[in-house]
Every structure is written in structure tokens, then in C-alpha cells.
Amino acid sequence: MSLKPPPLNNDCFALPPGVDWTPVDEALDMLRDRLHPVVAREDVPVMSAAGRVLAAPLVARRANPPLPNTAVDGYGFAAATIGDAAEFTLPLVEGRAAAGLAYTGAVPPGHAIRVLTGAALPEGVDTVVLDEDCATDGAAVAFRGPVKPGSNTRRAGEDVGEGDEILPQGRMLTPADLALAAATGLANLPVYTPLRVGVLSTGDEVVPAGEAAAAGQIYDANRPMLLSLIAGFGHAPVDLGHVPDDREALRARLDGAEVDAILTSGGASAGDEDHVSALLRETGALTAWRIALKPGRPLALGLWQGKPVFGLPGNPVAAFVCSLVFARPALRLLAGAGWDDPAGYMVPAAFSKKKKPGRREYLRARLRDGRVEVFKSEGSGRISGLSWAEGLVELPDAAAEIAPGDPVRYIPFGSFGL
């Protein structure tokens, strides 16, 4: 049966009384505390589970390896039965042990058997000598001591034991995870259905790239960027297109959106043509978060027919940064993947900057020769800086004066899953 969690509460984005400017960390804490998965659970074949989010912990059905086996090609025997000498010559039993072809007999004390990599150790064998360290005439095998008991073998379950939890709930499955699941006998995995995230652009001034643009109009840079970000985050992007400054057209588009969450760009402030915020206000579930953040600041959050809506700034640079900082971890929670703070690294700065207190700042940056450099302009309209950058420098809320060589926090785009 496919089970879906309860919907979000209408007040899930509400700010505490008296809050005006919200620090970044407080905004993130509120998202982490108030959101929960909104997707259903299903079972899928392990072959189709890449990138999906586990809806329950995975438990190994059998050990890996299931039996003691040999790690190399060579000759196996029981170390305790051959004594301690500088050289050994042991008679060989007939036959061999190979991966998938177990030796059915027992190897007598003081005897050896030919074994190939991955073969289950026959009864009477606990140690293997590497092929290259042996000489044989087909009837006996000779090698030098000393012999270390257990050499070149793997214990049963030394990787994973039967019944062990191998992966936690909320894990976004990687190719390596699928190998682990399959190796421990799991053919079908419990996962959440993919989070469907709609992306909608608004505004009379916005036209799709390639169409004729009148004076005062701009091409829609946000929609292709946001759709690509959603896919990079591991969710299912849904293109909701573009609507002009027409409230009823916007209402119809939102009503018909078969998605779990929506990202909009533009129309989220309080102006006459800001219809996204106006429609959300009608539902009684609009909260305008003024984030102490540069670039960014305005972030409209609300619910439309139970679906969370993230009203991003219309500026592409601000929309990009807000998507990484706020939308990404929030969408992970909605998808069942849990909260995730991007990994950052302290590296020497290759730039100078004097920062005022009160806002956290994110600078477009990239790492070169062990130092982090920032884009030549902090202008939020400079989209070329997003393409130039390979990550962000995060500057704290407090005042700062940075000189070349000072340590700063650099977050590569890879830490955001991109």
C-alpha cells in the first residue's frame, strides 16, 4: 500500500510575533523544525532505485561475504597443521575451489588445494598462499615460510552481517548503495515517490528566450536555471511555464499544477502586480520572510491547496542563492531525505573586502592555486558571475574585514549536489 504523510499546517511558515529581519540561521532552523515529508512510499526494484530516497532503513538479508572465501588465486591449507618451518612442500588434493564452484570434500591436515579468487574456503582450509609465491608440479606445492594464519582470506560477514542495518532512512541512494543492497540480497527497496517540484515564472516583462522581446522586456533566465537546479537536487522538475501579470491566469496555473511543491520567481513582493503574494495572501497562509541576506532578502512562503510555495526573488542571482541556501534543504525535508547542511572549507582568500554587520553575504567564488577568488562585481544583476563561479564564499553576519590570505568559508557547488 502507498502511504502518504499528512499535509503541512497552514501556519508552518509563520514568523514569531515582532520579527522583522530574520537571520539566516533562524530561518533555516524554522524550516528544519516545521517541514516534514509530503511524498508517498513505494517499493521499487534495486535496478531502478538510483537517486531515490529510502523510506525505511535497509537491513541485510544475508551476510557479505556469505561464506569464508579466498581473496587471491593460490593454494589453501590449514595453517595449524603444517607446523613452523622456513620452507614447505605439501601434497595437493585433486580438484580445486573456484567462485561459484565449491569444493565438496575436506582437505586433510598437511595437504593443500588449488583455490581461485572468490572461492568459498573448503573444509580444512583457513589460509591461502599467493599463486606467485608458490611452485607446483601438479602433485605438490612448495612455498616459503613463515606462514601467517588466515592470510589472503575473507571472513564470513566481515563486511556486513546478516540482519545488520546497512543504510538509514532518508538516504538518497547512490550507485554504491545499490551495490551494497544487492550484495546483501535485497531485490526491492522501500523508497519515497520522487518529489515533484514545479517551477513557474511570472511577469509581463518576462519572455521566453528566442522570442521577440519588446523594449523593457527581459528573457526568462530563471526558469531554465531553476528546473536544472531541481534536477541537480535529485527531485523531479515540472515546468509550469510562464504566466503574465494576470491574477486569474496565475490562479488557474497554480490550481492545475500536479506537483508536491512550487518555486516561483517574480511577483512575490507587495506591489500592484505582485500576484503570487496576493493569491497566497488570500489563502491566509502567506508569510513574507525578510532574510538578513545578500543577495536575496525577500522570500515569500505559503501554501496553495496544501502545496508549499517558495516565492523566490526575480533577480536570477538572488533566486540562485536563495534556492541553494533555503529551497534545497527545505525540499530535501519534503522529499524525505532529511536536513543537510552543505560542507564548507576554510581556505585562504585571494581578495580583499570590508563587510558591514547585520547580513550574511554569499559571494560568487572559485578556487584557484589553493586560494579562493571572488567575481569582480557583487552586482546581483551580473548573471555571468554565476557561470564563472564554482561555489560560494559565505561571510558571517557580523562585520568583517578580509585581507588576502585570511581564511574564509568556501562552499563548492558540489556540496549542494550540483
mmCIF file of N, CA and C in Angstrom, residues 7 16 51 58 96 113 139 166 170 324 335 352 384 411-412:
data_model
loop_
_atom_site.group_PDB
_atom_site.id
_atom_site.type_symbol
_atom_site.label_atom_id
_atom_site.label_comp_id
_atom_site.label_asym_id
_atom_site.label_seq_id
_atom_site.Cartn_x
_atom_site.Cartn_y
_atom_site.Cartn_z
ATOM 1 N N PRO A 7 -0.708 16.448 5.318
ATOM 2 C CA PRO A 7 -0.249 17.702 4.707
ATOM 3 C C PRO A 7 0.380 18.630 5.734
ATOM 4 N N PRO A 16 7.528 34.290 14.332
ATOM 5 C CA PRO A 16 7.154 34.686 15.691
ATOM 6 C C PRO A 16 6.741 36.156 15.735
ATOM 7 N N GLY A 51 19.184 7.335 -6.973
ATOM 8 C CA GLY A 51 18.717 8.680 -6.713
ATOM 9 C C GLY A 51 17.457 8.770 -5.891
ATOM 10 N N LEU A 58 17.447 0.029 5.558
ATOM 11 C CA LEU A 58 17.690 -1.236 4.872
ATOM 12 C C LEU A 58 18.438 -2.178 5.802
ATOM 13 N N ARG A 96 39.754 -28.472 -7.342
ATOM 14 C CA ARG A 96 40.042 -27.097 -6.957
ATOM 15 C C ARG A 96 38.744 -26.446 -6.461
ATOM 16 N N ILE A 113 45.155 -27.337 -1.454
ATOM 17 C CA ILE A 113 44.245 -27.411 -2.588
ATOM 18 C C ILE A 113 44.363 -26.136 -3.403
ATOM 19 N N ALA A 139 51.329 -32.244 -8.456
ATOM 20 C CA ALA A 139 51.073 -33.213 -7.391
ATOM 21 C C ALA A 139 51.324 -32.622 -6.016
ATOM 22 N N ILE A 166 22.152 -1.531 7.067
ATOM 23 C CA ILE A 166 23.216 -1.130 6.146
ATOM 24 C C ILE A 166 23.058 0.296 5.647
ATOM 25 N N GLY A 170 15.958 7.922 4.802
ATOM 26 C CA GLY A 170 16.294 9.266 4.363
ATOM 27 C C GLY A 170 17.516 9.339 3.474
ATOM 28 N N LEU A 324 19.762 27.675 -3.272
ATOM 29 C CA LEU A 324 20.772 26.836 -2.635
ATOM 30 C C LEU A 324 20.660 26.876 -1.115
ATOM 31 N N ALA A 335 11.016 15.833 0.610
ATOM 32 C CA ALA A 335 11.244 14.597 -0.142
ATOM 33 C C ALA A 335 11.568 13.408 0.738
ATOM 34 N N SER A 352 40.232 41.091 -1.195
ATOM 35 C CA SER A 352 40.042 41.980 -0.052
ATOM 36 C C SER A 352 38.590 42.414 -0.019
ATOM 37 N N SER A 384 26.509 36.573 -15.438
ATOM 38 C CA SER A 384 27.746 35.920 -15.885
ATOM 39 C C SER A 384 28.577 35.433 -14.706
ATOM 40 N N ILE A 411 32.160 27.232 -0.051
ATOM 41 C CA ILE A 411 31.240 26.113 -0.241
ATOM 42 C C ILE A 411 31.180 25.803 -1.730
ATOM 43 N N PRO A 412 31.829 24.726 -2.203
ATOM 44 C CA PRO A 412 31.747 24.391 -3.632
ATOM 45 C C PRO A 412 30.337 23.980 -4.012
#
